[in-house]
Amino acid sequence: GENVEQHPSTLSVQEGDSAVIKCTYSDSASNYFPWYKQELGKRPQLIIDIRSNVGEKKDQRIAVTLNKTAKHFSLHITETQPEDSAVYFCAALPNDYKLSFGAGTTVTVRA
Amino acid sequence: GAGVSQSPSNKVTEKGKDVELRCDPISGHTALYWYRQSLGQGLEFLIYFQGNSAPDKSGLPSDRFSAERTGGSVSTLTIQRTQQEDSAVYLCASSKTDSWMGEKLFFGSGTQLSVL
């Protein structure tokens, strides 16, 4: 099955700085890579996703890049704000419908 | 309702007891997933339903775990003879279809299970 590794496990950034979270996956057949944000005590919510035929996608302060050759993808958050503090999960979908998640990154934005 | 609903939100039980967790997906969503989130861990896949059938049960940790879905809607996850290591948040999610290209998952708020 698919194995997704996520780094770092925790990340502390100064407000206004950028945050980068990196993930690697093992199954070359994976074709869909979403990112979910889980605020404290709340449910995970999709913030951005990228498909295998695209190398980069941006949505306001959030961007995701995908390198299929190297089997890794990254989340970039620019101009971080306090409300960006949360746990972020990357995931990869191989051809078995089983969306596999990374272990999560706890992001803390310092005011 | 507007979102995925799970009940109970919290469940405290004694070791050895059986528990039943319920998930009510978004109306019209054909795909339903159960995940387990242990403290400080990622989301562990348990089982997936397409309609009422479960083509993939490979994630269930042991034969004490079972799940069913009736009428293509509500799903129940049953844990028999609970153990302390079963303590976790059990998350349910639904999506419109199970497209190969990936569909957005809508998560419920989870059931916090504590086994004493």
mmCIF file of C-alpha atoms in Angstrom:
data_model
loop_
_atom_site.group_PDB
_atom_site.id
_atom_site.type_symbol
_atom_site.label_atom_id
_atom_site.label_comp_id
_atom_site.label_asym_id
_atom_site.label_seq_id
_atom_site.Cartn_x
_atom_site.Cartn_y
_atom_site.Cartn_z
ATOM 1 C CA GLY A 1 0.000 0.000 0.000
ATOM 2 C CA GLU A 2 0.858 3.656 -0.143
ATOM 3 C CA ASN A 3 3.211 5.064 2.504
ATOM 4 C CA VAL A 4 3.261 8.813 3.066
ATOM 5 C CA GLU A 5 5.957 10.460 5.148
ATOM 6 C CA GLN A 6 5.621 14.044 6.333
ATOM 7 C CA HIS A 7 8.203 16.471 7.716
ATOM 8 C CA PRO A 8 8.630 18.280 9.974
ATOM 9 C CA SER A 9 6.342 17.028 12.728
ATOM 10 C CA THR A 10 6.292 20.479 14.330
ATOM 11 C CA LEU A 11 6.991 23.899 12.879
ATOM 12 C CA SER A 12 7.112 27.251 14.645
ATOM 13 C CA VAL A 13 7.247 30.406 12.542
ATOM 14 C CA GLN A 14 7.106 34.128 13.189
ATOM 15 C CA GLU A 15 3.976 35.817 11.948
ATOM 16 C CA GLY A 16 4.572 37.055 8.434
ATOM 17 C CA ASP A 17 7.210 34.449 7.631
ATOM 18 C CA SER A 18 6.710 31.476 5.323
ATOM 19 C CA ALA A 19 6.070 27.861 6.315
ATOM 20 C CA VAL A 20 6.966 24.825 4.239
ATOM 21 C CA ILE A 21 5.842 21.255 4.858
ATOM 22 C CA LYS A 22 7.223 18.371 2.797
ATOM 23 C CA CYS A 23 5.810 14.940 2.051
ATOM 24 C CA THR A 24 7.052 11.904 0.187
ATOM 25 C CA TYR A 25 5.030 8.986 -1.110
ATOM 26 C CA SER A 26 5.929 5.482 -2.189
ATOM 27 C CA ASP A 27 3.347 4.396 -4.785
ATOM 28 C CA SER A 28 4.135 5.793 -8.227
ATOM 29 C CA ALA A 29 0.504 5.147 -9.219
ATOM 30 C CA SER A 30 -0.735 7.827 -6.816
ATOM 31 C CA ASN A 31 -2.423 10.594 -8.782
ATOM 32 C CA TYR A 32 -4.119 12.882 -6.278
ATOM 33 C CA PHE A 33 -2.489 14.798 -3.427
ATOM 34 C CA PRO A 34 -4.704 16.791 -1.051
ATOM 35 C CA TRP A 35 -3.783 18.791 2.024
ATOM 36 C CA TYR A 36 -6.076 18.956 5.047
ATOM 37 C CA LYS A 37 -5.988 21.458 7.909
ATOM 38 C CA GLN A 38 -7.217 20.525 11.359
ATOM 39 C CA GLU A 39 -7.614 23.317 13.871
ATOM 40 C CA LEU A 40 -7.589 22.408 17.533
ATOM 41 C CA GLY A 41 -10.710 20.464 18.447
ATOM 42 C CA LYS A 42 -12.149 20.657 14.963
ATOM 43 C CA ARG A 43 -12.536 18.336 12.012
ATOM 44 C CA PRO A 44 -9.993 18.141 9.170
ATOM 45 C CA GLN A 45 -10.873 20.313 6.183
ATOM 46 C CA LEU A 46 -9.460 20.317 2.683
ATOM 47 C CA ILE A 47 -7.438 23.454 1.949
ATOM 48 C CA ILE A 48 -5.838 22.641 -1.384
ATOM 49 C CA ASP A 49 -5.177 19.676 -3.635
ATOM 50 C CA ILE A 50 -3.119 18.882 -6.705
ATOM 51 C CA ARG A 51 -3.431 16.214 -9.356
ATOM 52 C CA SER A 52 -0.624 14.335 -11.028
ATOM 53 C CA ASN A 53 -0.853 16.221 -14.315
ATOM 54 C CA VAL A 54 -0.047 19.535 -12.603
ATOM 55 C CA GLY A 55 3.263 20.615 -11.123
ATOM 56 C CA GLU A 56 2.117 23.559 -9.041
ATOM 57 C CA LYS A 57 -1.102 25.082 -7.774
ATOM 58 C CA LYS A 58 -1.685 28.285 -5.847
ATOM 59 C CA ASP A 59 -4.612 29.654 -3.884
ATOM 60 C CA GLN A 60 -3.953 33.051 -2.304
ATOM 61 C CA ARG A 61 -1.286 32.503 0.392
ATOM 62 C CA ILE A 62 -1.184 28.737 -0.072
ATOM 63 C CA ALA A 63 0.665 26.853 -2.784
ATOM 64 C CA VAL A 64 1.437 23.207 -3.412
ATOM 65 C CA THR A 65 4.149 21.758 -5.624
ATOM 66 C CA LEU A 66 4.455 18.213 -6.915
ATOM 67 C CA ASN A 67 7.529 16.396 -8.213
ATOM 68 C CA LYS A 68 6.343 13.064 -9.582
ATOM 69 C CA THR A 69 9.804 11.907 -10.528
ATOM 70 C CA ALA A 70 11.060 12.297 -6.993
ATOM 71 C CA LYS A 71 7.685 11.340 -5.495
ATOM 72 C CA HIS A 72 7.431 14.301 -3.219
ATOM 73 C CA PHE A 73 5.094 17.238 -2.775
ATOM 74 C CA SER A 74 5.149 20.304 -0.580
ATOM 75 C CA LEU A 75 2.822 22.861 0.983
ATOM 76 C CA HIS A 76 3.929 26.470 1.117
ATOM 77 C CA ILE A 77 2.183 29.074 3.266
ATOM 78 C CA THR A 78 3.338 32.647 2.775
ATOM 79 C CA GLU A 79 2.772 35.649 5.058
ATOM 80 C CA THR A 80 1.650 33.402 7.888
ATOM 81 C CA GLN A 81 -1.050 34.615 10.248
ATOM 82 C CA PRO A 82 -2.168 33.386 13.691
ATOM 83 C CA GLU A 83 -5.168 31.632 12.143
ATOM 84 C CA ASP A 84 -2.770 29.440 10.171
ATOM 85 C CA SER A 85 -1.870 27.687 13.443
ATOM 86 C CA ALA A 86 -3.180 24.128 13.079
ATOM 87 C CA VAL A 87 -2.193 20.578 12.241
ATOM 88 C CA TYR A 88 -1.669 20.032 8.523
ATOM 89 C CA PHE A 89 -1.952 16.610 6.907
ATOM 90 C CA CYS A 90 -0.758 15.650 3.459
ATOM 91 C CA ALA A 91 -2.231 12.655 1.684
ATOM 92 C CA ALA A 92 -1.800 10.585 -1.450
ATOM 93 C CA LEU A 93 -4.352 8.543 -3.373
ATOM 94 C CA PRO A 94 -3.177 5.437 -5.214
ATOM 95 C CA ASN A 95 -5.530 3.451 -7.408
ATOM 96 C CA ASP A 96 -7.253 1.654 -4.560
ATOM 97 C CA TYR A 97 -9.451 4.485 -3.215
ATOM 98 C CA LYS A 98 -7.531 4.406 0.058
ATOM 99 C CA LEU A 99 -6.408 7.937 0.759
ATOM 100 C CA SER A 100 -3.241 7.569 2.828
ATOM 101 C CA PHE A 101 -2.332 10.382 5.195
ATOM 102 C CA GLY A 102 0.949 11.587 6.585
ATOM 103 C CA ALA A 103 1.434 11.839 10.345
ATOM 104 C CA GLY A 104 0.739 15.556 10.382
ATOM 105 C CA THR A 105 2.646 18.769 11.045
ATOM 106 C CA THR A 106 1.726 21.012 13.944
ATOM 107 C CA VAL A 107 2.246 24.596 12.815
ATOM 108 C CA THR A 108 2.451 27.368 15.390
ATOM 109 C CA VAL A 109 2.513 30.969 14.224
ATOM 110 C CA ARG A 110 4.100 33.268 16.810
ATOM 111 C CA ALA A 111 2.691 36.766 17.050
ATOM 112 C CA GLY B 1 -28.001 17.994 7.898
ATOM 113 C CA ALA B 2 -25.465 20.121 6.113
ATOM 114 C CA GLY B 3 -22.429 18.122 7.113
ATOM 115 C CA VAL B 4 -21.246 14.707 8.237
ATOM 116 C CA SER B 5 -22.686 13.886 11.635
ATOM 117 C CA GLN B 6 -21.150 11.483 14.117
ATOM 118 C CA SER B 7 -22.451 10.193 17.424
ATOM 119 C CA PRO B 8 -21.672 10.014 20.199
ATOM 120 C CA SER B 9 -19.097 12.805 20.303
ATOM 121 C CA ASN B 10 -17.510 11.209 23.354
ATOM 122 C CA LYS B 11 -17.645 7.653 24.635
ATOM 123 C CA VAL B 12 -16.053 6.315 27.794
ATOM 124 C CA THR B 13 -16.220 2.579 28.226
ATOM 125 C CA GLU B 14 -14.696 -0.160 30.295
ATOM 126 C CA LYS B 15 -12.216 -2.609 28.854
ATOM 127 C CA GLY B 16 -14.016 -5.628 27.438
ATOM 128 C CA LYS B 17 -17.260 -3.833 26.610
ATOM 129 C CA ASP B 18 -18.608 -3.427 23.086
ATOM 130 C CA VAL B 19 -19.145 0.018 21.543
ATOM 131 C CA GLU B 20 -21.010 1.215 18.491
ATOM 132 C CA LEU B 21 -20.131 4.430 16.687
ATOM 133 C CA ARG B 22 -22.463 6.042 14.202
ATOM 134 C CA CYS B 23 -21.851 8.132 11.109
ATOM 135 C CA ASP B 24 -24.473 9.973 9.080
ATOM 136 C CA PRO B 25 -22.886 11.188 5.828
ATOM 137 C CA ILE B 26 -23.895 14.101 3.662
ATOM 138 C CA SER B 27 -27.050 13.265 1.762
ATOM 139 C CA GLY B 28 -26.254 11.894 -1.687
ATOM 140 C CA HIS B 29 -22.645 11.029 -0.943
ATOM 141 C CA THR B 30 -22.000 7.492 -2.096
ATOM 142 C CA ALA B 31 -18.549 6.973 -0.611
ATOM 143 C CA LEU B 32 -17.970 6.713 3.132
ATOM 144 C CA TYR B 33 -14.699 6.264 5.005
ATOM 145 C CA TRP B 34 -13.710 5.515 8.578
ATOM 146 C CA TYR B 35 -10.358 6.722 9.889
ATOM 147 C CA ARG B 36 -8.763 6.487 13.319
ATOM 148 C CA GLN B 37 -6.684 9.275 14.815
ATOM 149 C CA SER B 38 -4.577 8.392 17.805
ATOM 150 C CA LEU B 39 -2.980 11.096 19.935
ATOM 151 C CA GLY B 40 -0.230 12.781 17.976
ATOM 152 C CA GLN B 41 -0.656 10.415 15.045
ATOM 153 C CA GLY B 42 -1.918 10.761 11.518
ATOM 154 C CA LEU B 43 -5.151 9.477 10.117
ATOM 155 C CA GLU B 44 -5.186 5.686 9.943
ATOM 156 C CA PHE B 45 -7.480 4.215 7.268
ATOM 157 C CA LEU B 46 -9.933 1.647 8.643
ATOM 158 C CA ILE B 47 -12.578 0.910 6.024
ATOM 159 C CA TYR B 48 -14.229 2.306 2.925
ATOM 160 C CA PHE B 49 -17.801 1.895 1.637
ATOM 161 C CA GLN B 50 -19.097 2.462 -1.863
ATOM 162 C CA GLY B 51 -22.855 2.392 -1.423
ATOM 163 C CA ASN B 52 -23.560 -0.441 0.983
ATOM 164 C CA SER B 53 -20.608 -2.578 0.035
ATOM 165 C CA ALA B 54 -17.161 -2.456 1.548
ATOM 166 C CA PRO B 55 -14.631 -3.382 -1.125
ATOM 167 C CA ASP B 56 -11.744 -2.692 1.215
ATOM 168 C CA LYS B 57 -11.689 -3.867 4.820
ATOM 169 C CA SER B 58 -7.923 -4.207 4.947
ATOM 170 C CA GLY B 59 -7.466 -1.393 7.426
ATOM 171 C CA LEU B 60 -9.504 -2.901 10.227
ATOM 172 C CA PRO B 61 -6.966 -3.540 13.033
ATOM 173 C CA SER B 62 -8.442 -6.841 14.185
ATOM 174 C CA ASP B 63 -11.500 -9.073 13.960
ATOM 175 C CA ARG B 64 -12.944 -7.165 16.925
ATOM 176 C CA PHE B 65 -13.667 -4.331 14.505
ATOM 177 C CA SER B 66 -16.568 -4.461 12.084
ATOM 178 C CA ALA B 67 -18.591 -1.935 10.129
ATOM 179 C CA GLU B 68 -21.728 -1.842 8.113
ATOM 180 C CA ARG B 69 -23.659 0.618 6.043
ATOM 181 C CA THR B 70 -27.342 0.296 5.326
ATOM 182 C CA GLY B 71 -29.460 2.022 2.718
ATOM 183 C CA GLY B 72 -26.376 3.635 1.277
ATOM 184 C CA SER B 73 -26.432 6.149 4.083
ATOM 185 C CA VAL B 74 -25.787 5.676 7.812
ATOM 186 C CA SER B 75 -22.797 3.605 8.848
ATOM 187 C CA THR B 76 -21.930 2.028 12.171
ATOM 188 C CA LEU B 77 -18.493 0.997 13.354
ATOM 189 C CA THR B 78 -18.585 -1.645 16.065
ATOM 190 C CA ILE B 79 -15.688 -2.515 18.328
ATOM 191 C CA GLN B 80 -16.144 -5.664 20.379
ATOM 192 C CA ARG B 81 -14.318 -6.439 23.610
ATOM 193 C CA THR B 82 -12.657 -3.033 23.635
ATOM 194 C CA GLN B 83 -9.018 -2.733 24.661
ATOM 195 C CA GLN B 84 -7.135 0.297 25.964
ATOM 196 C CA GLU B 85 -5.228 0.588 22.697
ATOM 197 C CA ASP B 86 -8.555 1.225 20.952
ATOM 198 C CA SER B 87 -8.691 4.650 22.624
ATOM 199 C CA ALA B 88 -8.596 7.243 19.842
ATOM 200 C CA VAL B 89 -10.713 9.642 17.845
ATOM 201 C CA TYR B 90 -12.727 7.803 15.199
ATOM 202 C CA LEU B 91 -13.404 10.012 12.197
ATOM 203 C CA CYS B 92 -15.931 9.395 9.481
ATOM 204 C CA ALA B 93 -15.789 11.101 6.100
ATOM 205 C CA SER B 94 -17.923 11.046 2.988
ATOM 206 C CA SER B 95 -17.460 12.084 -0.617
ATOM 207 C CA LYS B 96 -19.718 12.408 -3.624
ATOM 208 C CA THR B 97 -18.152 9.518 -5.503
ATOM 209 C CA ASP B 98 -15.087 7.365 -5.341
ATOM 210 C CA SER B 99 -13.519 8.772 -8.457
ATOM 211 C CA TRP B 100 -10.075 7.448 -9.314
ATOM 212 C CA MET B 101 -9.032 11.072 -9.665
ATOM 213 C CA GLY B 102 -9.801 11.862 -6.058
ATOM 214 C CA GLU B 103 -12.718 13.541 -4.409
ATOM 215 C CA LYS B 104 -12.857 16.006 -1.550
ATOM 216 C CA LEU B 105 -13.540 14.283 1.751
ATOM 217 C CA PHE B 106 -15.944 15.901 4.177
ATOM 218 C CA PHE B 107 -15.117 14.851 7.708
ATOM 219 C CA GLY B 108 -17.350 14.553 10.715
ATOM 220 C CA SER B 109 -16.254 15.951 14.068
ATOM 221 C CA GLY B 110 -15.344 12.490 15.297
ATOM 222 C CA THR B 111 -16.045 10.259 18.274
ATOM 223 C CA GLN B 112 -13.507 10.416 21.084
ATOM 224 C CA LEU B 113 -13.343 6.886 22.465
ATOM 225 C CA SER B 114 -11.724 6.302 25.836
ATOM 226 C CA VAL B 115 -11.312 2.757 27.094
ATOM 227 C CA LEU B 116 -10.592 2.554 30.808
#
